[in-house]
Amino acid sequence: MSLTETIQQIYPDEVYNTLVQIGQIAHRLGLKAYAVGGFVRDLLLQTTNFDIDIMVNGDAIPFATQAAKEFNAECKLIDRFHTAHMYLPGMTVDFSSARKEIYEQPGALPTVSLSSNITDDLHRRDFTINAIALSISPDKPFELVDPFGGARDIERKQIKILHAKSFEDDPTRLYRALRFADRFNFNLEPTTEDLFDTAIAMNAPATVSPKRIAAEIDKCFQEKRPLTLLNKYQSAGLLSFFHKSFTRLKRPAFSFCMVKAVATRLSFKFKNISENALFWSLLLLSIPPMEAQPLLNASGLPHSITNTIWNTLTSFASVPQKLIAANDKFSIYKTLSEATPETTGLMLLCFKQPEITSKLNTYVNELSKIKPAISGDDLIEIGIAPGPQIRDIFEQILRQKLNGIEMTRKDELDLARRISGI
Ligand code: ATP
């Protein structure tokens, strides 16, 4: 089957039409356009990938600007890198200019210059399977450009670097090698494996910033089987470059397998729960609590996530004891609702004792959905002044409802009047 037929078979028509149209726009601007990276690799593996990377042998900015105009699409230009993102329904298209890279210092980001030669651009990539281009220009429609034998390595099911200094230049490729091998069930090609071992023996990732390592760990959480990959990172010694205590994961492996299921279960009750924050919190339980905060600050993860992780770790230190001591439904509710929903998730993952799990389940299944029927505005309308008293009133209403007293809206307003004395 030709690649054109494969695209037509595995993708909706919109994807094929989009590629053809982008190729034509490039042609009109006197450029050659190629799909590159994961999209092409996945196409050869006959799987879909709706994050499409397009590379042109010239400046991608005017090209992307024109494409966005013709697609009538939202487009974000990043002038400094000569790249752009275009958002189309159901897919994102990233445009980049063919580049050449020189690594002046191992582990540091490379010096980049534009190049009109697409082999230069493919040569700066991590593995042969990711260094394949697919021409989408009308003169060479859906023709592969594969100077490093990526298609052959996909058939051989192997991850192969492009040159002997690859891991040294960019040790994040060590993490990427294991990630792709695990995702596709591929092996490292023998020379790549030797160079992988040498790079680790030489502590190559020690030159990489915590931010870049955190980004790799974060990607691991998005894989289908994060635990197997995490174990592979750990046995290769790659996690300990993020923090020395990660030579051993303190939480049982099983907990990591359950993160997705627990996050999904909780997402029905708590709209803003973050699976990602739950993964990180579980992972960070393996290091001394005081060391988690500087690590999070250096991780480059979004502040909203690092705050949630930090709050979760802090609560995790005290909430289990409070929960054991909680002797009515209101106290259970108060203990857990004052912490992040991720704290509840983390406890579900880490505790097996019935005196904790039964209360967690009561909170999730029953208590978390109980709310006052009235709002703060209702209280203000009946003449209660905004302030701490409103919080007390809500607490009392909740206490009664959570402990099984049925209350209508009117009952709640009557109670509010009694408490406030109006
Ligand atoms: P995924 O399916 O995980 O998104 P991907 O191959 O699209 O896989 P990205 O991390 O989005 O992965 O990278 C896009 C492309 O950029 C890769 O296919 C690869 O060619 C190149 N690339 C990414 N990171 C590196 C790196 N550290 N060194 C060299 N090339 C890289």
XYZ file of N, CA and C and ligand atoms in Angstrom, residues 37-38 41 49 53 124-126 130 170 172-173 176 179-180 183 219, ligand 1:
82
model
N 9.057 14.028 11.755
C 8.968 13.606 13.159
C 7.887 12.561 13.410
N 7.229 12.720 14.564
C 6.284 11.702 15.038
C 5.190 11.352 14.040
N 6.761 8.935 11.491
C 7.054 7.666 12.181
C 5.758 6.880 12.423
N -1.663 10.229 14.353
C -1.025 11.216 15.213
C -1.533 12.571 14.715
N 3.839 17.912 12.453
C 4.970 18.843 12.334
C 5.287 19.028 10.865
N 19.828 16.677 12.927
C 19.874 17.175 14.313
C 18.888 16.413 15.206
N 18.175 15.467 14.626
C 17.130 14.776 15.406
C 17.686 13.627 16.241
N 16.811 13.065 17.080
C 17.302 12.087 18.058
C 17.553 10.691 17.488
N 12.767 8.971 13.989
C 12.181 10.321 14.069
C 12.832 11.260 13.057
N 23.060 15.612 23.824
C 21.778 15.881 24.469
C 21.332 14.639 25.252
N 19.039 14.188 27.232
C 17.591 13.900 27.374
C 17.197 12.800 26.389
N 18.038 12.572 25.390
C 17.749 11.492 24.438
C 17.812 10.121 25.104
N 14.366 9.744 26.184
C 13.526 9.570 24.998
C 13.706 8.170 24.403
N 11.708 5.835 26.320
C 10.274 6.113 26.159
C 9.756 5.537 24.840
N 10.479 5.792 23.751
C 10.007 5.275 22.465
C 10.114 3.747 22.426
N 7.185 2.505 24.346
C 5.899 2.757 23.704
C 5.656 1.807 22.525
N 6.548 13.614 30.570
C 6.058 12.919 29.366
C 5.814 11.447 29.654
P 5.388 12.075 20.548
O 4.519 11.081 19.865
O 5.874 11.642 21.901
O 4.857 13.480 20.542
P 7.366 13.100 18.757
O 8.384 12.361 17.953
O 6.365 13.934 18.033
O 6.683 12.014 19.664
P 8.339 15.435 20.153
O 8.971 15.447 21.497
O 7.103 16.218 19.931
O 8.152 13.909 19.838
O 9.437 15.897 19.103
C 9.152 16.115 17.733
C 10.372 15.756 16.924
O 11.467 16.616 17.271
C 10.873 14.334 17.155
O 10.248 13.424 16.314
C 12.349 14.457 16.893
O 12.601 14.356 15.523
C 12.669 15.869 17.316
N 13.201 15.920 18.682
C 12.533 16.115 19.840
N 13.359 16.122 20.893
C 14.593 15.905 20.418
C 15.884 15.822 21.003
N 16.051 15.914 22.326
N 16.920 15.626 20.179
C 16.749 15.547 18.848
N 15.577 15.604 18.231
C 14.494 15.795 18.991
